[in-house]
Short mmCIF file of C-alpha atoms and ligand atoms in Angstrom, two decimals:
data_model
loop_
_atom_site.label_atom_id
_atom_site.label_comp_id
_atom_site.label_asym_id
_atom_site.label_seq_id
_atom_site.Cartn_x
_atom_site.Cartn_y
_atom_site.Cartn_z
CA UNK W 869 -40.65 42.42 -6.66
CA UNK W 870 -42.25 41.11 -3.47
CA UNK W 871 -46.03 41.70 -3.05
CA UNK W 872 -48.06 41.06 0.08
CA UNK W 873 -49.74 37.71 -0.59
CA UNK W 874 -52.80 38.49 1.58
CA UNK W 875 -54.06 41.35 -0.62
CA UNK W 876 -56.52 40.69 -3.45
CA UNK W 877 -54.69 43.10 -5.76
CA UNK W 878 -51.48 41.07 -5.36
CA UNK W 879 -53.32 37.86 -6.23
CA UNK W 880 -54.86 39.63 -9.27
CA UNK W 881 -51.43 40.80 -10.42
CA UNK W 882 -50.07 37.26 -10.04
CA UNK W 883 -52.98 35.77 -12.04
CA UNK W 884 -52.41 38.28 -14.82
CA UNK W 885 -48.70 37.52 -14.93
CA UNK W 886 -49.41 33.77 -15.03
CA UNK W 887 -51.99 34.27 -17.81
CA UNK W 888 -49.27 36.07 -19.80
CA UNK W 889 -47.02 33.05 -19.43
CA UNK W 890 -44.77 34.61 -16.80
CA UNK W 891 -43.40 33.04 -13.64
CA UNK W 892 -44.45 33.79 -10.03
CA UNK W 893 -42.80 33.03 -6.66
CA UNK W 894 -45.38 31.24 -4.63
CA UNK W 895 -45.49 30.46 -0.86
CA UNK W 896 -46.66 27.04 0.15
CA UNK W 897 -46.63 25.45 3.57
CA UNK W 898 -43.60 23.27 2.62
CA UNK W 899 -41.21 25.53 0.69
CA UNK W 900 -41.66 28.41 -1.83
CA UNK W 901 -42.31 27.35 -5.44
CA UNK W 902 -41.63 28.95 -8.80
CA UNK W 903 -44.98 28.74 -10.48
CA UNK W 904 -46.38 28.98 -13.99
CA UNK W 905 -49.51 27.82 -15.88
CA UNK W 906 -49.00 24.01 -16.06
CA UNK W 907 -50.62 23.96 -19.46
CA UNK W 908 -48.45 26.61 -21.06
CA UNK W 909 -45.47 24.75 -22.52
CA UNK W 910 -43.46 27.95 -23.15
CA UNK W 911 -43.94 29.09 -19.54
CA UNK W 912 -42.83 25.60 -18.33
CA UNK W 913 -39.71 25.88 -20.49
CA UNK W 914 -39.02 29.27 -18.75
CA UNK W 915 -39.11 27.45 -15.35
CA UNK W 916 -36.44 24.93 -16.42
CA UNK W 917 -34.33 27.74 -17.74
CA UNK W 918 -34.70 29.93 -14.67
CA UNK W 919 -33.68 27.07 -12.31
CA UNK W 920 -30.99 25.57 -14.57
CA UNK W 921 -32.89 22.29 -14.23
CA UNK W 922 -32.54 19.56 -16.89
CA UNK W 923 -35.91 19.44 -18.65
CA UNK W 924 -36.39 15.70 -18.20
CA UNK W 925 -36.82 16.27 -14.39
CA UNK W 926 -40.57 16.42 -13.99
CA UNK W 927 -42.42 19.30 -12.13
CA UNK W 928 -45.24 18.95 -9.59
CA UNK W 929 -48.60 20.50 -10.66
CA UNK W 930 -50.45 22.31 -7.85
CA UNK W 931 -54.24 22.26 -7.87
CA UNK W 932 -56.84 24.15 -5.89
CA UNK W 933 -58.92 21.14 -4.92
CA UNK W 934 -58.99 17.39 -5.44
CA UNK W 935 -61.70 18.01 -8.07
CA UNK W 936 -58.95 19.38 -10.42
CA UNK W 937 -57.17 15.98 -10.36
CA UNK W 938 -59.28 14.70 -13.22
CA UNK W 939 -57.97 17.49 -15.42
CA UNK W 940 -54.50 15.85 -15.31
CA UNK W 941 -54.72 12.27 -14.10
CA UNK W 942 -56.11 9.32 -16.08
CA UNK W 943 -56.90 7.20 -13.02
CA UNK W 944 -56.82 7.47 -9.22
CA UNK W 945 -56.33 4.10 -7.38
CA UNK W 946 -58.39 3.80 -4.16
CA UNK W 947 -55.29 4.07 -1.94
CA UNK W 948 -54.34 7.34 -3.68
CA UNK W 949 -57.90 8.64 -3.14
CA UNK W 950 -57.58 7.73 0.54
CA UNK W 951 -54.26 9.61 0.83
CA UNK W 952 -55.83 12.65 -0.86
CA UNK W 953 -58.85 12.54 1.43
CA UNK W 954 -56.57 12.33 4.53
CA UNK W 955 -53.87 14.88 3.64
CA UNK W 956 -55.13 17.38 1.06
CA UNK W 957 -54.80 20.25 1.25
CA UNK W 958 -51.36 19.61 2.71
CA UNK W 959 -47.70 18.54 2.29
CA UNK W 960 -48.29 15.42 0.11
CA UNK W 961 -47.60 14.92 -3.62
CA UNK W 962 -49.09 11.98 -5.53
CA UNK W 963 -47.65 10.67 -8.77
CA UNK W 964 -50.59 9.49 -10.88
CA UNK W 965 -51.00 8.13 -14.46
CA UNK W 966 -51.23 11.20 -16.69
CA UNK W 967 -53.85 12.09 -19.26
CA UNK W 968 -51.92 11.93 -22.50
CA UNK W 969 -53.12 15.28 -23.80
CA UNK W 970 -52.07 17.42 -20.84
CA UNK W 971 -48.97 18.35 -18.86
CA UNK W 972 -46.34 16.54 -21.06
CA UNK W 973 -43.85 19.48 -20.63
CA UNK W 974 -44.36 19.44 -16.84
CA UNK W 975 -43.99 15.65 -16.73
CA UNK W 976 -40.64 15.83 -18.52
CA UNK W 977 -42.03 13.33 -21.08
CA UNK W 978 -43.13 10.74 -18.54
CA UNK W 979 -46.59 9.23 -18.72
CA UNK W 980 -47.24 10.18 -15.04
CA UNK W 981 -47.91 13.48 -13.37
CA UNK W 982 -47.14 14.75 -9.88
CA UNK W 983 -50.13 16.55 -8.24
CA UNK W 984 -50.32 18.38 -4.97
CA UNK W 985 -52.99 20.56 -3.28
CA UNK W 986 -51.15 22.97 -0.96
CA UNK W 987 -52.83 24.32 2.18
CA UNK W 988 -51.01 27.70 2.47
CA UNK W 989 -53.73 30.40 2.28
CA UNK W 990 -51.83 32.45 -0.26
CA UNK W 991 -51.31 29.44 -2.52
CA UNK W 992 -54.98 28.53 -2.10
CA UNK W 993 -56.13 32.11 -2.92
CA UNK W 994 -53.89 32.12 -6.04
CA UNK W 995 -54.97 28.65 -7.21
CA UNK W 996 -58.62 29.47 -6.74
CA UNK W 997 -58.34 32.74 -8.65
CA UNK W 998 -56.41 30.94 -11.37
CA UNK W 999 -59.11 28.35 -11.64
CA UNK W 1000 -61.63 31.22 -12.16
CA UNK W 1001 -59.40 32.56 -14.92
CA UNK W 1002 -59.23 29.15 -16.66
CA UNK W 1003 -55.76 28.16 -15.35
CA UNK W 1004 -56.48 24.70 -13.90
CA UNK W 1005 -53.05 23.98 -12.35
CA UNK W 1006 -49.77 25.62 -11.54
CA UNK W 1007 -46.47 23.80 -12.23
CA UNK W 1008 -44.18 24.70 -9.37
CA UNK W 1009 -40.78 23.26 -8.44
CA UNK W 1010 -39.06 24.67 -5.43
CA UNK W 1011 -37.90 28.18 -6.25
CA UNK W 1012 -34.15 27.51 -6.00
CA UNK W 1013 -31.34 27.05 -8.49
CA UNK W 1014 -30.97 23.35 -9.39
CA UNK W 1015 -29.11 21.42 -6.73
CA UNK W 1016 -29.37 24.11 -4.03
CA UNK W 1017 -31.47 24.47 -0.88
CA UNK W 1018 -35.18 25.08 -1.23
CA UNK W 1019 -36.33 28.63 -0.15
CA UNK W 1020 -38.55 28.97 2.91
CA UNK W 1021 -38.97 32.76 2.80
CA UNK W 1022 -39.75 35.30 0.01
CA UNK W 1023 -36.29 36.81 0.58
CA UNK W 1024 -34.66 33.48 -0.12
CA UNK W 1025 -36.54 33.30 -3.45
CA UNK W 1026 -35.36 36.72 -4.37
CA UNK W 1027 -31.72 35.81 -3.55
CA UNK W 1028 -32.08 32.68 -5.75
CA UNK W 1029 -33.94 34.12 -8.71
CA UNK W 1030 -33.50 37.88 -8.74
CA UNK W 1031 -35.45 41.11 -8.20
CA UNK W 1032 -37.34 40.88 -11.50
CA UNK W 1033 -39.52 37.97 -10.35
CA UNK W 1034 -43.03 38.74 -8.94
CA UNK W 1035 -43.04 36.97 -5.55
CA UNK W 1036 -46.04 36.69 -3.24
CA UNK W 1037 -45.07 37.19 0.38
CA UNK W 1038 -46.50 34.43 2.56
CA UNK W 1039 -44.16 34.49 5.56
CA UNK W 1040 -41.83 31.75 6.64
CA UNK W 1041 -43.03 28.19 5.57
CA UNK W 1042 -44.64 26.28 8.39
CA UNK W 1043 -43.34 22.80 7.34
CA UNK W 1044 -39.97 23.90 5.93
CA UNK W 1045 -38.99 20.80 3.92
CA UNK W 1046 -40.51 19.65 0.63
CA UNK W 1047 -43.69 17.52 0.41
CA UNK W 1048 -43.73 13.78 0.85
CA UNK W 1049 -43.94 12.13 -2.59
CA UNK W 1050 -45.91 8.92 -3.07
CA UNK W 1051 -45.84 7.13 -6.44
CA UNK W 1052 -49.31 5.77 -7.10
CA UNK W 1053 -48.66 4.34 -10.53
CA UNK W 1054 -47.38 0.89 -9.51
CA UNK W 1055 -50.38 -0.76 -7.96
CA UNK W 1056 -49.06 -0.10 -4.42
CA UNK W 1057 -47.97 3.17 -2.75
CA UNK W 1058 -44.21 3.81 -3.07
CA UNK W 1059 -42.40 6.44 -1.06
CA UNK W 1060 -40.21 8.50 -3.42
CA UNK W 1061 -39.34 11.33 -1.10
CA UNK W 1062 -39.96 11.44 2.72
CA UNK W 1063 -41.38 14.63 4.14
CA UNK W 1064 -43.00 15.68 7.36
CA UNK W 1065 -45.76 13.01 7.24
CA UNK W 1066 -44.66 9.77 8.89
CA UNK W 1067 -44.95 6.36 7.21
CA UNK W 1068 -47.34 5.37 10.00
CA UNK W 1069 -49.64 8.31 9.21
CA UNK W 1070 -49.61 7.40 5.56
CA UNK W 1071 -50.29 3.76 6.18
CA UNK W 1072 -53.13 4.42 8.59
CA UNK W 1073 -54.74 6.68 6.01
CA UNK W 1074 -54.43 4.35 2.97
CA UNK W 1075 -54.79 1.05 4.87
CA UNK W 1076 -51.79 -0.55 3.12
CA UNK W 1077 -48.04 -0.85 3.34
CA UNK W 1078 -46.05 2.00 1.87
CA UNK W 1079 -43.12 0.57 0.03
CA UNK W 1080 -39.58 1.83 -0.09
CA UNK W 1081 -38.52 3.23 -3.39
CA UNK W 1082 -35.47 1.02 -3.67
CA UNK W 1083 -37.31 -2.13 -2.74
CA UNK W 1084 -39.68 -1.85 -5.71
CA UNK W 1085 -37.71 -0.35 -8.57
CA UNK W 1086 -35.53 -3.37 -9.28
CA UNK W 1087 -35.94 -4.15 -12.90
CA UNK W 1088 -38.34 -1.34 -13.58
CA UNK W 1089 -37.83 2.22 -14.76
CA UNK W 1090 -36.90 4.42 -11.83
CA UNK W 1091 -38.85 7.69 -11.94
CA UNK W 1092 -36.65 10.67 -12.61
CA UNK W 1093 -36.99 12.71 -9.55
CA UNK W 1094 -34.29 15.37 -8.98
CA UNK W 1095 -35.04 15.43 -5.26
CA UNK W 1096 -33.88 11.82 -5.29
CA UNK W 1097 -30.45 12.54 -6.64
CA UNK W 1098 -27.83 11.88 -3.92
CA UNK W 1099 -26.43 15.34 -4.09
CA UNK W 1100 -29.41 17.63 -3.66
CA UNK W 1101 -30.26 20.36 -1.22
CA UNK W 1102 -26.65 21.50 -0.87
CA UNK W 1103 -25.37 24.47 1.08
CA UNK W 1104 -22.20 26.10 -0.25
CA UNK W 1105 -20.27 24.99 2.90
CA UNK W 1106 -19.30 21.35 3.26
CA UNK W 1107 -21.69 19.56 5.61
CA UNK W 1108 -20.73 16.69 7.82
CA UNK W 1109 -23.15 14.55 9.92
CA UNK W 1110 -21.85 13.06 13.11
CA UNK W 1111 -23.36 11.61 16.27
CA UNK W 1112 -23.02 13.69 19.41
CA UNK W 1113 -19.92 11.91 20.70
CA UNK W 1114 -17.99 12.24 17.39
CA UNK W 1115 -19.06 15.84 17.18
CA UNK W 1116 -17.76 16.75 20.66
CA UNK W 1117 -14.50 14.80 19.96
CA UNK W 1118 -14.09 16.80 16.67
CA UNK W 1119 -14.58 20.02 18.53
CA UNK W 1120 -12.12 19.08 21.23
CA UNK W 1121 -9.49 17.84 18.77
CA UNK W 1122 -9.78 20.76 16.51
CA UNK W 1123 -10.59 23.31 19.19
CA UNK W 1124 -7.23 24.97 19.15
CA UNK W 1125 -7.15 25.12 15.34
CA UNK W 1126 -10.54 26.65 14.97
CA UNK W 1127 -9.11 30.13 14.61
CA UNK W 1128 -11.48 32.77 13.33
CA UNK W 1129 -10.57 34.08 9.88
CA UNK W 1130 -9.18 37.62 9.63
CA UNK W 1131 -12.01 39.98 10.41
CA UNK W 1132 -13.31 37.67 13.15
CA UNK W 1133 -15.45 35.35 10.93
CA UNK W 1134 -15.91 31.78 12.06
CA UNK W 1135 -14.85 29.05 9.62
CA UNK W 1136 -16.75 26.18 11.22
CA UNK W 1137 -20.40 26.05 12.37
CA UNK W 1138 -22.01 23.52 14.67
CA UNK W 1139 -25.68 22.62 14.47
CA UNK W 1140 -26.45 20.19 17.26
CA UNK W 1141 -28.79 19.33 20.10
CA UNK W 1142 -25.95 18.92 22.60
CA UNK W 1143 -24.58 22.18 24.04
CA UNK W 1144 -20.87 22.77 24.32
CA UNK W 1145 -19.64 23.23 27.88
CA UNK W 1146 -17.61 26.30 26.90
CA UNK W 1147 -17.73 28.51 23.79
CA UNK W 1148 -14.90 27.71 21.31
CA UNK W 1149 -13.44 30.74 19.51
CA UNK W 1150 -13.88 30.47 15.75
CA UNK W 1151 -16.87 28.08 16.10
CA UNK W 1152 -20.31 29.28 15.36
CA UNK W 1153 -23.01 27.40 17.40
CA UNK W 1154 -26.67 26.96 16.44
CA UNK W 1155 -28.84 24.74 18.58
CA UNK W 1156 -30.91 22.09 16.81
CA UNK W 1157 -34.45 21.79 18.35
CA UNK W 1158 -35.28 18.53 20.09
CA UNK W 1159 -38.16 17.70 17.80
CA UNK W 1160 -38.44 16.89 14.10
CA UNK W 1161 -41.23 19.37 13.24
CA UNK W 1162 -39.37 22.36 14.60
CA UNK W 1163 -36.05 21.20 13.02
CA UNK W 1164 -37.70 20.78 9.63
CA UNK W 1165 -39.20 24.28 9.92
CA UNK W 1166 -35.89 26.00 10.44
CA UNK W 1167 -33.40 23.60 8.71
CA UNK W 1168 -33.04 25.28 5.29
CA UNK W 1169 -33.01 28.78 6.76
CA UNK W 1170 -30.29 27.81 9.21
CA UNK W 1171 -28.16 26.27 6.42
CA UNK W 1172 -28.64 29.49 4.34
CA UNK W 1173 -27.78 31.66 7.35
CA UNK W 1174 -24.61 29.70 8.00
CA UNK W 1175 -23.69 29.89 4.25
CA UNK W 1176 -24.22 33.74 4.49
CA UNK W 1177 -21.88 33.88 7.47
CA UNK W 1178 -19.16 32.43 5.18
CA UNK W 1179 -18.36 29.28 7.19
CA UNK W 1180 -16.53 26.60 5.18
CA UNK W 1181 -17.65 23.57 7.28
CA UNK W 1182 -20.96 22.77 8.93
CA UNK W 1183 -20.85 20.03 11.55
CA UNK W 1184 -24.38 18.67 12.15
CA UNK W 1185 -25.47 16.23 14.81
CA UNK W 1186 -27.23 13.30 13.20
CA UNK W 1187 -30.96 13.26 13.87
CA UNK W 1188 -32.34 10.65 16.28
CA UNK W 1189 -33.49 7.31 14.76
CA UNK W 1190 -37.30 7.87 15.08
CA UNK W 1191 -39.38 7.78 11.89
CA UNK W 1192 -40.66 11.25 12.51
CA UNK W 1193 -37.08 12.40 11.64
CA UNK W 1194 -37.04 10.63 8.22
CA UNK W 1195 -37.61 13.81 6.18
CA UNK W 1196 -35.00 15.87 8.05
CA UNK W 1197 -32.52 12.92 7.94
CA UNK W 1198 -33.03 12.54 4.20
CA UNK W 1199 -32.34 16.24 3.54
CA UNK W 1200 -29.27 16.22 5.73
CA UNK W 1201 -27.80 13.10 4.17
CA UNK W 1202 -28.22 14.63 0.70
CA UNK W 1203 -26.68 17.89 1.84
CA UNK W 1204 -23.71 15.93 3.32
CA UNK W 1205 -23.20 13.88 0.11
CA UNK W 1206 -19.71 14.35 -1.27
CA UNK W 1207 -21.17 14.04 -4.80
CA UNK W 1208 -22.53 17.52 -4.47
CA UNK W 1209 -19.14 18.88 -5.27
CA UNK W 1210 -19.33 17.33 -8.74
CA UNK W 1211 -22.89 18.39 -9.33
CA UNK W 1212 -22.82 21.99 -8.15
CA UNK W 1213 -19.19 22.83 -8.57
O1 TXA B 1625 -43.14 20.68 -1.32
C1 TXA B 1625 -42.92 20.59 -2.54
O2 TXA B 1625 -43.15 19.55 -3.18
C2 TXA B 1625 -42.47 21.83 -3.33
C3 TXA B 1625 -43.53 22.93 -3.27
C4 TXA B 1625 -43.17 24.10 -4.10
O3 TXA B 1625 -44.76 22.36 -3.65
N1 TXA B 1625 -42.12 21.47 -4.66
C5 TXA B 1625 -41.01 20.71 -4.93
O4 TXA B 1625 -40.82 20.60 -6.31
O5 TXA B 1625 -40.26 20.28 -4.12
P1 TXA B 1625 -39.45 20.07 -6.90
O6 TXA B 1625 -39.64 20.13 -8.32
O7 TXA B 1625 -38.29 20.85 -6.33
O8 TXA B 1625 -39.38 18.59 -6.48
C6 TXA B 1625 -40.41 17.74 -6.97
C7 TXA B 1625 -39.91 16.36 -7.09
C8 TXA B 1625 -38.75 16.21 -8.06
O9 TXA B 1625 -37.78 15.37 -7.49
C9 TXA B 1625 -39.37 15.59 -9.25
O10 TXA B 1625 -38.51 14.92 -10.05
C10 TXA B 1625 -40.47 14.73 -8.66
O11 TXA B 1625 -40.98 15.56 -7.60
N2 TXA B 1625 -41.58 14.42 -9.58
C11 TXA B 1625 -42.44 15.37 -10.12
N3 TXA B 1625 -43.22 14.71 -11.00
C12 TXA B 1625 -42.85 13.49 -11.08
C13 TXA B 1625 -43.25 12.27 -11.76
N4 TXA B 1625 -44.23 12.37 -12.68
N5 TXA B 1625 -42.63 11.09 -11.50
C14 TXA B 1625 -41.69 11.04 -10.62
N6 TXA B 1625 -41.18 12.07 -9.93
C15 TXA B 1625 -41.78 13.29 -10.14
MG1 MG B 1626 -36.51 21.17 -5.54
#
């Protein structure tokens, strides 16, 4: 059931559901989440079950304000505080040392906790009302089946998780890819998942170098982050990344073989910034925007739409090299990973 997120009665219904230990589909500025009371272990277990997610993959806890961080985190290093001051509310998750008494189920048994303060007005309204009702944080992974593309509309959430779920309508997500995740438990900031914030923006805010995940984790325990598995964010179709030249060559070479399936459905889709000179029968074309922010905003919806059209192959033009494309490039590389066949098959 989808309720309008901008109505107080919808927020009240969602708070009641959460207080009963039920799950709620929640719009955020990045992607939609599947939320529950972070301190209700039975409800957290329901999230893992609904997503088919292994329960040692930790969940992010969403809070109304930075003031709620002390309910979950044992310590906040100065660089983490600076990041919070700069980017909260917004698309940034911080991994912090966890207070031992709270959030163990969300944390998948780790002694850290992921915290994020979202800016979406519906998420804010819900979190504030929850706080008033004694619910101090909402655990919320992306509201998709494990291994699949994150939802960026309420309709996507319903398609993933069914009609029975209470979902707050918040429109299409303005960022469109998941939050940037910074591990703040290692003395220096470590980038676990790129998002829409650039490394330069992060470094200016915290006045220190943000390390690459792989550079630091040698010899230490790598945090279990499902978003960091090679084969995440997968459409059903096989996705291939190519530069513009390879892509045009592929279209030319296979042009005559790109027959539409019976019933006129295309088998191959193209998502690229370069236009084709002439339309190719059997090839579905979607133009990729020229900037990273617009591409991030539409990326998951485009992949879902192409899946819904039944194409078997999606040929995607590789994003340009600029750092502002890191988040989009990361999602596309994961979606293109051949390992996804094993994981999701
Ligand atoms: O934008 C987002 O972050 C969205 C919205 C709903 O807030 N949420 C989201 O959650 O993407 P999820 O669960 O799909 O991805 C969260 C990632 C996972 O890869 C998880 O393993 C990692 O964050 N994570 C959470 N807590 C962690 C922790 N304590 N240590 C290391 N990684 C953690
Ligand atoms: Mg996810």
